[in-house]
Coordinates of C-alpha atoms and ligand atoms in Angstrom, one line a residue:
M1 CA 31.9 6.3 0.0
S2 CA 35.6 8.1 -0.1
Q3 CA 37.0 8.9 3.8
T4 CA 36.8 12.4 2.8
P5 CA 33.5 13.0 1.0
R6 CA 32.7 16.5 -0.5
G7 CA 30.1 18.4 0.6
A8 CA 28.0 17.3 -2.5
D9 CA 28.2 13.7 -1.5
I10 CA 27.3 14.3 1.7
V11 CA 23.8 15.9 0.0
A12 CA 23.6 13.0 -2.2
Q13 CA 24.1 10.5 -0.1
S14 CA 22.1 12.1 3.0
L15 CA 18.9 12.0 0.7
K16 CA 19.3 8.8 -0.4
R17 CA 19.6 7.6 3.4
L18 CA 16.5 9.6 4.0
G19 CA 14.6 7.7 1.3
C20 CA 14.7 10.2 -1.1
Q21 CA 16.0 8.9 -4.5
R22 CA 14.2 11.1 -6.9
V23 CA 15.1 14.4 -7.3
F24 CA 13.3 17.1 -9.6
T25 CA 15.8 19.5 -10.9
L26 CA 17.8 21.6 -13.6
S27 CA 21.4 22.0 -13.9
G28 CA 23.5 24.9 -13.2
N29 CA 27.1 25.8 -12.2
H30 CA 26.4 25.8 -8.6
I31 CA 25.2 22.4 -8.6
M32 CA 27.1 20.2 -10.9
S33 CA 29.1 18.6 -7.9
I34 CA 25.9 17.3 -6.7
F35 CA 24.8 15.9 -10.1
D36 CA 28.5 14.0 -9.6
A37 CA 27.6 12.9 -6.6
A38 CA 24.3 11.5 -7.6
L39 CA 25.8 9.0 -9.6
D40 CA 27.6 7.2 -6.7
A41 CA 24.5 7.5 -4.2
G42 CA 22.2 6.0 -7.0
L43 CA 19.6 9.4 -7.3
D44 CA 17.5 9.3 -10.0
L45 CA 17.7 12.9 -11.4
V46 CA 14.5 14.1 -13.3
H47 CA 16.1 16.8 -15.5
V48 CA 13.2 19.4 -16.1
R49 CA 13.0 22.4 -18.6
H50 CA 12.2 25.3 -15.9
E51 CA 13.1 25.5 -12.2
A52 CA 9.5 26.0 -11.6
G53 CA 8.4 22.9 -12.8
A54 CA 11.1 21.0 -11.0
V55 CA 9.3 23.0 -7.5
H56 CA 5.7 21.5 -9.1
M57 CA 7.1 18.2 -9.6
A58 CA 8.3 18.1 -6.0
D59 CA 5.3 19.7 -5.0
G60 CA 3.1 16.7 -6.7
H61 CA 5.3 14.2 -5.4
G62 CA 4.7 15.5 -1.8
R63 CA 1.0 15.5 -2.6
L64 CA 0.7 12.0 -3.7
T65 CA 3.2 10.2 -1.2
G66 CA 2.9 12.4 1.8
E67 CA 6.7 12.3 1.9
A68 CA 9.0 15.2 1.3
G69 CA 9.3 16.1 -2.7
I70 CA 13.0 17.4 -3.6
A71 CA 13.6 20.1 -6.1
L72 CA 17.3 21.2 -6.9
V73 CA 18.3 24.4 -8.7
T74 CA 20.9 26.3 -9.1
G75 CA 21.9 29.4 -7.4
G76 CA 20.9 32.9 -8.5
P77 CA 18.5 32.7 -11.6
G78 CA 17.5 29.4 -11.0
H79 CA 16.5 29.8 -7.7
A80 CA 14.8 32.9 -8.6
N81 CA 12.7 30.9 -11.2
A82 CA 12.0 28.2 -8.5
V83 CA 10.5 30.7 -5.6
G84 CA 7.3 31.3 -7.3
A85 CA 6.4 27.7 -7.8
L86 CA 7.0 27.7 -3.8
F87 CA 3.6 29.5 -3.2
T88 CA 1.7 27.0 -5.0
A89 CA 3.5 24.5 -2.3
L90 CA 2.6 26.3 0.6
G91 CA -1.0 27.2 -0.3
A92 CA -1.5 23.3 -0.9
E93 CA 0.3 22.4 2.3
S94 CA 2.5 20.0 0.2
P95 CA 5.6 18.7 2.0
M96 CA 9.0 19.7 -0.2
V97 CA 12.0 20.8 -0.1
L98 CA 13.6 23.3 -2.4
L99 CA 17.9 22.8 -2.7
S100 CA 19.3 25.8 -4.2
G101 CA 22.9 26.0 -5.3
H102 CA 24.3 29.0 -4.0
A103 CA 27.6 31.6 -4.7
A104 CA 30.6 30.6 -2.4
T105 CA 30.7 32.1 0.9
W106 CA 33.9 33.8 0.1
E107 CA 32.4 35.5 -2.8
L108 CA 29.5 37.0 -0.5
G109 CA 29.6 40.7 -0.5
R110 CA 31.9 41.1 -3.1
G111 CA 29.3 40.6 -6.2
G112 CA 30.0 37.1 -6.5
F113 CA 28.9 35.0 -9.4
Q114 CA 24.8 35.0 -9.1
E115 CA 24.8 36.3 -5.6
L116 CA 21.5 36.5 -4.2
R117 CA 20.0 36.7 -0.8
Q118 CA 18.4 33.5 -1.3
A119 CA 17.0 32.5 1.7
D120 CA 15.5 35.8 2.6
M121 CA 13.8 35.9 -0.9
A122 CA 12.6 32.2 -0.5
A123 CA 11.1 32.9 3.3
P124 CA 7.7 34.3 2.8
V125 CA 6.8 31.1 0.7
T126 CA 8.1 28.2 2.9
K127 CA 7.6 27.3 6.6
A128 CA 11.7 27.5 7.0
S129 CA 14.4 28.8 4.7
W130 CA 18.3 29.3 5.7
T131 CA 21.6 28.8 4.0
A132 CA 24.1 25.8 4.9
N133 CA 27.1 26.8 6.9
A134 CA 29.4 24.0 7.3
T135 CA 30.1 21.1 5.1
E136 CA 30.2 18.7 8.0
T137 CA 26.6 19.7 8.9
L138 CA 25.1 19.4 5.2
G139 CA 23.2 16.3 5.7
R140 CA 22.1 17.4 9.4
D141 CA 20.5 20.4 7.6
I142 CA 19.0 18.3 5.1
G143 CA 17.5 15.8 7.6
E144 CA 15.9 19.4 9.2
A145 CA 14.7 20.2 6.3
I146 CA 12.6 17.2 5.4
R147 CA 11.5 17.1 9.1
I148 CA 10.4 20.5 8.6
A149 CA 8.6 20.3 5.5
T150 CA 6.3 16.8 6.8
S151 CA 5.8 18.3 10.2
G152 CA 2.7 20.0 11.6
R153 CA 1.2 21.7 8.9
P154 CA 3.2 20.3 5.9
G155 CA 4.7 22.7 3.4
P156 CA 7.8 23.7 1.4
V157 CA 11.2 24.2 3.1
H158 CA 14.1 26.1 0.9
L159 CA 18.3 25.4 2.1
S160 CA 20.7 26.9 -0.2
L161 CA 23.9 25.3 -0.4
P162 CA 27.0 27.4 -1.1
S163 CA 29.0 26.0 -3.7
D164 CA 32.4 25.9 -1.7
L165 CA 30.8 23.9 1.0
L166 CA 29.7 21.6 -1.6
D167 CA 33.2 21.0 -3.4
A168 CA 35.1 21.0 0.1
R169 CA 36.5 17.5 1.5
V170 CA 36.1 16.8 5.2
D171 CA 36.7 13.3 7.3
E172 CA 34.1 11.3 7.2
S173 CA 34.2 10.9 11.1
T174 CA 33.2 15.0 11.1
V175 CA 30.1 14.3 9.1
A176 CA 26.7 14.8 11.1
W177 CA 24.6 12.3 9.1
P178 CA 20.8 12.9 9.3
E179 CA 18.7 10.4 11.2
R180 CA 15.5 9.2 9.9
Q181 CA 13.0 10.9 11.8
A182 CA 9.3 10.4 11.8
A183 CA 7.4 13.8 11.5
T184 CA 6.1 15.4 14.4
K185 CA 2.3 15.9 14.3
A186 CA 0.2 16.9 17.9
S187 CA -2.4 14.5 18.6
L188 CA -6.2 15.5 19.8
A189 CA -6.3 15.0 23.5
D190 CA -9.2 12.9 24.6
T191 CA -10.6 15.3 26.5
D192 CA -11.0 17.9 23.4
A193 CA -12.0 15.0 21.3
D194 CA -14.9 14.6 23.4
K195 CA -15.9 18.4 23.6
V196 CA -15.8 18.4 19.9
L197 CA -17.9 15.4 19.6
A198 CA -20.5 17.0 22.2
A199 CA -20.3 20.4 20.1
I200 CA -21.2 18.0 17.0
A201 CA -24.1 16.2 18.5
E202 CA -25.8 19.2 20.3
A203 CA -25.5 21.4 17.0
A204 CA -28.7 21.0 14.6
R205 CA -26.7 21.7 11.2
P206 CA -23.0 20.8 11.8
V207 CA -20.6 21.1 8.6
I208 CA -16.6 19.7 8.9
I209 CA -14.7 21.4 6.5
A210 CA -11.1 20.2 6.1
G211 CA -8.1 21.5 5.0
P212 CA -6.1 20.6 1.8
Q213 CA -3.8 18.0 3.7
M214 CA -6.8 15.5 3.5
S215 CA -7.4 15.9 0.0
T216 CA -5.5 12.2 -0.4
V217 CA -7.2 9.1 -0.9
T218 CA -6.7 8.0 2.8
G219 CA -7.8 11.5 4.0
R220 CA -11.2 11.6 1.8
A221 CA -11.7 7.8 3.3
L222 CA -11.2 8.9 6.8
L223 CA -13.4 12.1 6.1
A224 CA -16.3 9.6 5.0
K225 CA -16.3 7.5 8.0
L226 CA -16.0 10.8 10.3
E227 CA -19.1 12.1 8.3
A228 CA -21.0 8.6 8.8
A229 CA -20.0 8.6 12.5
T230 CA -20.9 12.2 13.5
G231 CA -23.9 12.6 11.1
A232 CA -22.1 16.4 10.0
P233 CA -21.3 16.8 6.3
A234 CA -17.3 16.6 5.8
V235 CA -15.8 18.3 2.9
I236 CA -12.5 19.8 1.9
M237 CA -12.0 23.0 0.9
E238 CA -8.7 23.3 -1.2
S239 CA -9.7 25.8 -3.9
P240 CA -9.2 29.7 -3.8
R241 CA -13.3 29.7 -4.7
G242 CA -13.8 28.6 -1.5
I243 CA -17.3 28.2 -0.5
A244 CA -18.2 28.6 -4.5
D245 CA -15.9 25.9 -5.3
A246 CA -17.9 23.9 -8.1
T247 CA -16.8 20.8 -6.6
L248 CA -18.9 21.1 -3.7
G249 CA -22.0 21.4 -5.7
A250 CA -24.6 24.1 -3.9
F251 CA -22.2 24.5 -0.8
P252 CA -23.2 28.0 -0.5
D253 CA -27.0 26.9 0.2
L254 CA -25.6 24.4 3.2
I255 CA -23.3 26.4 4.6
K256 CA -25.4 29.7 5.1
R257 CA -27.5 27.1 7.2
A258 CA -25.0 25.7 9.4
D259 CA -25.1 26.3 13.2
L260 CA -21.7 24.9 14.0
I261 CA -18.5 24.8 11.7
V262 CA -15.3 22.3 12.4
L263 CA -12.7 23.4 11.0
L264 CA -10.0 20.4 10.7
G265 CA -7.1 21.7 9.4
K266 CA -8.4 24.6 7.7
A267 CA -7.7 28.0 8.1
L268 CA -10.1 30.5 9.0
D269 CA -9.3 33.0 5.7
F270 CA -10.6 34.1 2.7
T271 CA -11.9 31.0 1.3
T272 CA -14.0 30.4 4.3
K273 CA -14.9 34.0 4.3
W274 CA -14.2 33.8 8.0
A275 CA -17.6 32.5 8.4
T276 CA -18.8 35.9 8.6
G277 CA -21.0 38.1 6.5
P278 CA -24.3 37.6 4.0
A279 CA -23.4 33.8 3.4
F280 CA -23.4 32.6 7.2
D281 CA -25.8 32.7 9.8
P282 CA -24.8 35.3 12.1
D283 CA -24.9 32.9 15.4
V284 CA -22.8 30.2 13.6
R285 CA -20.3 28.8 16.1
L286 CA -16.8 27.6 15.1
I287 CA -14.5 24.6 16.3
S288 CA -10.8 25.2 15.2
I289 CA -8.5 22.1 15.3
D290 CA -5.0 22.8 13.3
P291 CA -1.5 21.6 13.6
D292 CA -0.8 25.5 13.4
E293 CA -0.8 27.0 16.9
A294 CA -1.2 30.4 15.2
L295 CA -4.1 29.6 12.9
V296 CA -6.1 28.1 16.3
A297 CA -5.1 31.9 17.8
R298 CA -6.2 33.6 14.7
A299 CA -9.5 31.8 14.7
K300 CA -9.9 32.9 18.6
K301 CA -8.9 36.3 17.7
E302 CA -11.9 36.5 14.9
K303 CA -14.3 34.7 16.4
G304 CA -14.0 35.4 20.1
A305 CA -16.6 33.5 22.4
R306 CA -18.1 31.8 19.1
L307 CA -15.1 29.4 19.0
L308 CA -16.2 26.5 21.1
V309 CA -13.1 24.7 21.3
G310 CA -9.8 25.7 19.5
C311 CA -6.5 23.0 20.0
V312 CA -3.5 21.9 18.3
A313 CA -3.4 18.9 16.5
G314 CA -2.6 17.3 13.0
S315 CA -5.5 16.6 10.8
K316 CA -5.4 13.1 10.1
S317 CA -4.7 11.9 13.8
A318 CA -7.4 14.5 14.8
A319 CA -10.0 12.7 12.6
E320 CA -9.0 9.5 13.9
T321 CA -9.3 10.2 17.8
L322 CA -12.5 11.5 16.7
L323 CA -13.5 8.4 15.0
D324 CA -12.2 6.3 17.9
R325 CA -14.1 8.2 20.3
A326 CA -17.7 8.9 18.3
S327 CA -20.3 6.9 19.7
K328 CA -23.1 5.8 17.3
T329 CA -25.7 8.2 16.3
A330 CA -29.0 7.9 14.6
P331 CA -28.7 9.4 10.8
R332 CA -29.5 12.7 10.9
P333 CA -31.9 14.3 8.3
W334 CA -29.8 17.2 8.1
L335 CA -26.7 14.9 6.7
A336 CA -29.4 13.8 3.9
E337 CA -30.1 17.3 3.1
A338 CA -26.6 18.0 3.1
R339 CA -25.4 15.3 0.8
T340 CA -28.6 16.6 -1.9
A341 CA -26.9 20.2 -2.0
L342 CA -23.0 18.8 -2.3
D343 CA -24.2 16.2 -5.0
N344 CA -26.2 18.8 -6.8
R345 CA -25.4 19.3 -10.4
P346 CA -28.3 21.1 -12.4
A347 CA -30.1 18.5 -14.6
A348 CA -29.5 20.7 -17.6
W349 CA -25.7 19.4 -17.7
R350 CA -26.7 16.3 -19.0
S351 CA -28.0 17.6 -22.0
I352 CA -26.3 20.9 -22.6
V353 CA -24.8 21.4 -26.0
S354 CA -22.5 24.1 -27.9
Q355 CA -24.1 26.7 -29.4
T356 CA -21.0 27.5 -31.8
A357 CA -20.2 25.3 -34.7
G358 CA -16.6 24.1 -34.3
R359 CA -16.5 24.4 -30.6
L360 CA -17.8 22.3 -27.7
H361 CA -19.2 23.6 -24.3
P362 CA -17.0 22.4 -21.2
A363 CA -19.9 19.9 -20.1
E364 CA -19.7 18.2 -23.5
V365 CA -16.2 17.8 -22.8
F366 CA -16.5 16.6 -19.4
R367 CA -19.5 14.0 -20.3
A368 CA -17.3 12.5 -22.8
L369 CA -14.0 12.2 -20.3
R370 CA -15.9 11.1 -17.4
P371 CA -16.2 7.3 -18.2
F372 CA -12.4 7.2 -19.1
V373 CA -11.7 8.9 -15.3
E374 CA -13.9 6.4 -13.9
R375 CA -12.3 3.1 -15.5
D376 CA -9.9 2.9 -12.8
P377 CA -10.0 3.6 -9.4
D378 CA -6.5 4.7 -9.2
T379 CA -6.8 7.2 -12.3
V380 CA -4.8 10.6 -11.5
L381 CA -6.8 13.5 -12.3
I382 CA -5.3 17.1 -12.1
C383 CA -7.3 20.6 -12.8
D384 CA -5.5 23.4 -13.4
G385 CA -6.4 26.9 -14.4
G386 CA -9.8 29.0 -15.2
E387 CA -12.9 28.7 -16.2
F388 CA -12.8 25.4 -18.0
A389 CA -11.0 23.3 -15.2
Q390 CA -13.8 24.7 -13.0
W391 CA -16.3 22.5 -14.9
G392 CA -14.0 19.6 -14.9
Q393 CA -13.7 19.8 -10.9
S394 CA -17.6 20.0 -10.6
M395 CA -18.2 17.1 -13.3
L396 CA -15.3 14.5 -12.7
P397 CA -15.0 12.3 -10.0
V398 CA -12.7 13.0 -7.1
R399 CA -10.8 10.3 -5.7
R400 CA -7.1 10.9 -6.5
R401 CA -6.9 14.5 -7.7
L402 CA -4.6 17.0 -7.5
V403 CA -6.1 20.8 -8.0
N404 CA -3.6 24.2 -8.4
G405 CA -4.9 25.0 -4.7
V406 CA -5.6 27.7 -2.1
T407 CA -3.2 30.0 -3.9
G408 CA -4.9 29.8 -7.2
S409 CA -1.7 29.8 -9.1
I410 CA -2.5 28.2 -12.3
G411 CA 0.5 26.2 -14.6
S412 CA 1.7 23.4 -12.2
S413 CA -0.8 21.0 -13.8
L414 CA 2.1 19.3 -16.7
S415 CA 4.8 19.0 -14.0
F416 CA 2.4 17.4 -11.5
A417 CA 1.2 14.9 -14.2
L418 CA 4.8 13.8 -14.8
A419 CA 5.6 13.5 -10.9
A420 CA 2.1 11.5 -10.8
R421 CA 3.1 9.1 -13.5
L422 CA 6.6 8.6 -12.2
L423 CA 4.7 7.1 -8.8
E424 CA 1.7 5.4 -10.4
R425 CA 3.2 3.3 -13.3
R426 CA 0.0 1.9 -14.8
A427 CA -3.4 4.0 -14.4
P428 CA -4.3 6.9 -16.2
V429 CA -3.2 10.1 -15.4
F430 CA -5.1 13.0 -16.6
A431 CA -4.4 16.9 -16.6
V432 CA -7.5 19.3 -17.4
L433 CA -6.4 22.5 -18.3
G434 CA -6.6 25.9 -20.2
D435 CA -5.0 27.2 -23.1
G436 CA -3.6 30.1 -21.3
T437 CA -2.2 27.8 -18.7
I438 CA -0.8 25.2 -20.7
G439 CA 1.9 27.7 -21.9
F440 CA 3.4 28.4 -18.7
H441 CA 5.3 24.8 -18.7
I442 CA 4.5 23.3 -22.2
A443 CA 7.9 22.5 -22.5
E444 CA 7.5 19.8 -19.8
F445 CA 6.2 17.4 -22.8
E446 CA 9.7 17.4 -23.8
T447 CA 10.6 16.0 -20.5
A448 CA 7.9 13.6 -20.1
V449 CA 8.7 12.1 -23.7
R450 CA 12.6 11.8 -22.6
R451 CA 11.5 10.2 -19.4
G452 CA 8.8 7.8 -21.4
L453 CA 6.3 9.7 -19.0
P454 CA 2.8 9.1 -20.8
F455 CA -0.5 11.0 -19.5
V456 CA -3.3 12.9 -21.4
A457 CA -3.6 16.4 -21.1
V458 CA -7.2 17.6 -21.9
L459 CA -7.0 21.3 -23.4
G460 CA -9.7 23.5 -23.7
N461 CA -8.9 26.0 -25.8
D462 CA -11.1 28.8 -26.0
A463 CA -8.2 31.2 -27.3
R464 CA -8.4 33.5 -24.0
W465 CA -7.7 33.9 -20.5
N466 CA -11.3 33.7 -19.8
A467 CA -11.4 33.8 -16.1
E468 CA -10.3 37.2 -16.7
S469 CA -12.4 38.0 -19.4
E470 CA -15.2 37.2 -17.3
I471 CA -14.0 39.2 -14.6
Q472 CA -14.0 42.3 -17.2
R473 CA -17.2 41.3 -18.4
R474 CA -18.8 41.3 -14.9
D475 CA -17.1 44.1 -13.7
Y476 CA -16.5 46.6 -16.4
G477 CA -18.8 45.6 -19.4
A478 CA -18.9 43.3 -22.2
N479 CA -17.4 46.2 -24.3
R480 CA -14.4 46.4 -22.1
M481 CA -13.5 43.1 -22.4
H482 CA -9.3 43.3 -23.7
G483 CA -6.0 42.2 -23.1
C484 CA -7.2 38.9 -22.6
E485 CA -7.4 37.5 -25.9
L486 CA -4.9 34.8 -27.3
L487 CA -4.7 32.8 -30.6
P488 CA -6.6 29.7 -30.9
A489 CA -3.2 27.9 -31.1
R490 CA -2.5 24.3 -32.2
Y491 CA -1.1 23.2 -28.6
D492 CA -1.5 19.4 -30.3
Q493 CA 1.1 20.3 -32.9
V494 CA 3.3 21.6 -30.2
V495 CA 3.4 18.6 -28.2
A496 CA 3.7 16.1 -31.7
A497 CA 6.5 18.2 -32.4
L498 CA 8.2 17.4 -28.9
G499 CA 7.7 13.8 -29.9
G500 CA 4.3 13.4 -27.7
H501 CA 1.2 12.6 -29.3
G502 CA -1.3 15.3 -30.5
E503 CA -5.1 15.5 -30.9
H504 CA -7.2 18.4 -32.4
V505 CA -11.3 18.0 -31.7
E506 CA -13.8 20.2 -33.1
R507 CA -16.8 17.9 -32.6
V508 CA -18.1 16.4 -29.6
V509 CA -18.4 12.9 -31.5
D510 CA -14.7 13.2 -32.3
L511 CA -13.6 13.2 -28.6
P512 CA -14.1 9.7 -27.3
G513 CA -12.0 8.2 -29.9
A514 CA -9.8 11.0 -29.4
I515 CA -9.1 9.8 -25.7
E516 CA -8.9 6.4 -26.6
R517 CA -6.0 7.2 -29.1
A518 CA -4.1 9.3 -26.6
L519 CA -4.5 6.7 -23.9
G520 CA -3.0 4.0 -26.4
S521 CA -0.4 5.7 -27.9
G522 CA 1.7 5.6 -24.6
K523 CA 3.0 8.8 -25.2
P524 CA 2.4 12.1 -23.3
S525 CA -0.6 13.1 -25.1
C526 CA -2.4 16.5 -25.8
I527 CA -5.9 16.7 -27.1
N528 CA -6.4 20.4 -28.0
V529 CA -10.4 20.5 -27.8
M530 CA -11.4 23.9 -29.4
I531 CA -14.2 25.2 -26.8
E532 CA -16.7 28.0 -26.2
S533 CA -15.9 30.5 -23.5
I534 CA -18.5 29.6 -20.7
A535 CA -17.8 31.0 -17.2
A536 CA -17.1 28.7 -14.6
P537 CA -20.1 27.0 -13.5
A538 CA -22.1 28.4 -10.0
I539 CA -24.3 25.6 -8.3
R540 CA -27.4 26.9 -6.4
L541 CA -30.2 24.5 -5.1
T542 CA -32.9 26.9 -6.5
P543 CA -31.0 28.9 -9.3
Ligands
TPP1 C1 0.3 32.0 -12.2 C2 -0.9 32.8 -12.1 N1 -1.0 33.9 -13.3 C3 -2.1 34.5 -13.5 C4 -3.3 34.1 -13.0 C5 -4.9 34.6 -12.8 N2 -5.6 33.7 -13.8 C6 -6.2 32.7 -13.3 S1 -7.4 31.9 -13.9 C7 -6.8 32.7 -15.7 C8 -7.0 32.3 -16.8 C9 -6.6 30.9 -17.0 O1 -6.9 30.9 -18.6 P1 -6.9 29.7 -19.1 O2 -5.9 28.6 -19.0 O3 -7.1 29.7 -20.8 O4 -8.3 29.0 -18.6 P2 -10.1 29.7 -19.2 O5 -10.4 30.3 -18.1 O6 -9.7 30.2 -20.6 O7 -10.8 28.3 -19.3 C10 -5.2 33.7 -15.2 C11 -4.8 34.4 -16.1 C12 -3.4 33.2 -11.5 N3 -4.2 32.6 -10.8 N4 -2.3 32.6 -11.5
MG2 MG1 -8.9 29.4 -22.0

């Protein structure tokens, strides 16, 4: 590198030093210096079609690796487009950094090109958000952004990079290069672990609810061990549908009977219904173990003396400490009862068939897809959207799975699929989504074709935004359902036109062949399955 690097070189070299070789980006005037610097730093620029797509890809990368995903967008409109997608990453507790170009410092307050208060704009949807103020310290800013994104409760961080700081050259001896730092995670004190274990042992019907950070292959394995060691059923809550998430089977029947709920990195919020109201035992007690002190304090404020233990600790390390200190317990009947509820799926789903010619019932789609998802343990499954995807979340095996997450924002799945394929070169990547949802980022199929990133999108096409239609039916009446209709468009043909593989399916017998051909094509694929509009499943032990 030159003795007098540009700020842009410092940014690119710092990313490389910190192990971030892949950058999800969309070009723009403010960041072309970084594109140039990326050549010498050897960064892989994954050049996408919408800034929100770049953020979703960085989010998907963060969720799958636990390392910060990096998105790079231009200032002003590029940044504005990116910000909305940060909300998804925030809710999913995904480590990622958004780097945005920014008007030059000398232009600020003078009506500069694409001048915008970018850091203020991103602040509510990030853990930290700031604007760099010197060329020499750009590397340190990047190191700090990555450290914050991956520490404690992971999440998105934003850093704006004024273009004059990127263009300026400085003497290399003055550069503050970032150090590779381990993410800081508080550990659970042994005394607290023992209190938690004692409370679980004393409870008759304990339930452990983990947050989205545990939604990884290792997190799930750890939770399964914790469940076996403590006799308390352990679940992950990562859906805005909360206790009614179809992934959790008849969870409402189970949680109503719980006398102790252990929140393991799970916020006491709307998804957990603040553990109050008719869905809960009024005497239920809680434990909150959370990396974020503010969330422990919130649980204390909400629950008062009902909060038995509140302590600050990272979810995974806390689960490991609990496992280390747990003594062998005899199997409890409660765990068997709880598993029956969690694994419960109505018998009718095995034989349910569509009532409409030329359209499949969602259950038929997922019965056909299931063996393909099960074929390879490394398969990545992505579920996104409304009612159709909820059927997928309840009927498909959960191992390496990404869902849009607690914020409920739809549209991220195609970007997730690209990020997943860049990491997983062999096993299938499936994205399950609705016809409304595919519209947000359908152009990313072009990115996938350009980059040679095959995956299979299984699209449930009911020609409507059905989740919202169902709200209209329920709250306002069947005769007042309007404004949510779409055309039964041929999304498969759009994908084929972009260079991918398209399949159109109207009969269940044709679906396995279509999936097989899509996988065999080696191309980004879209199977446009015409479906009936069916509400998301609600599972109860006794209907
Ligand atoms: C970004 C965003 N916009 C709007 C919504 C509201 N919303 C949730 S589900 C849904 C409908 C999804 O339609 P589709 O993808 O066709 O799935 P379907 O429910 O029809 O199966 C809408 C509009 C949202 N959650 N997020
Ligand atoms: Mg739909």
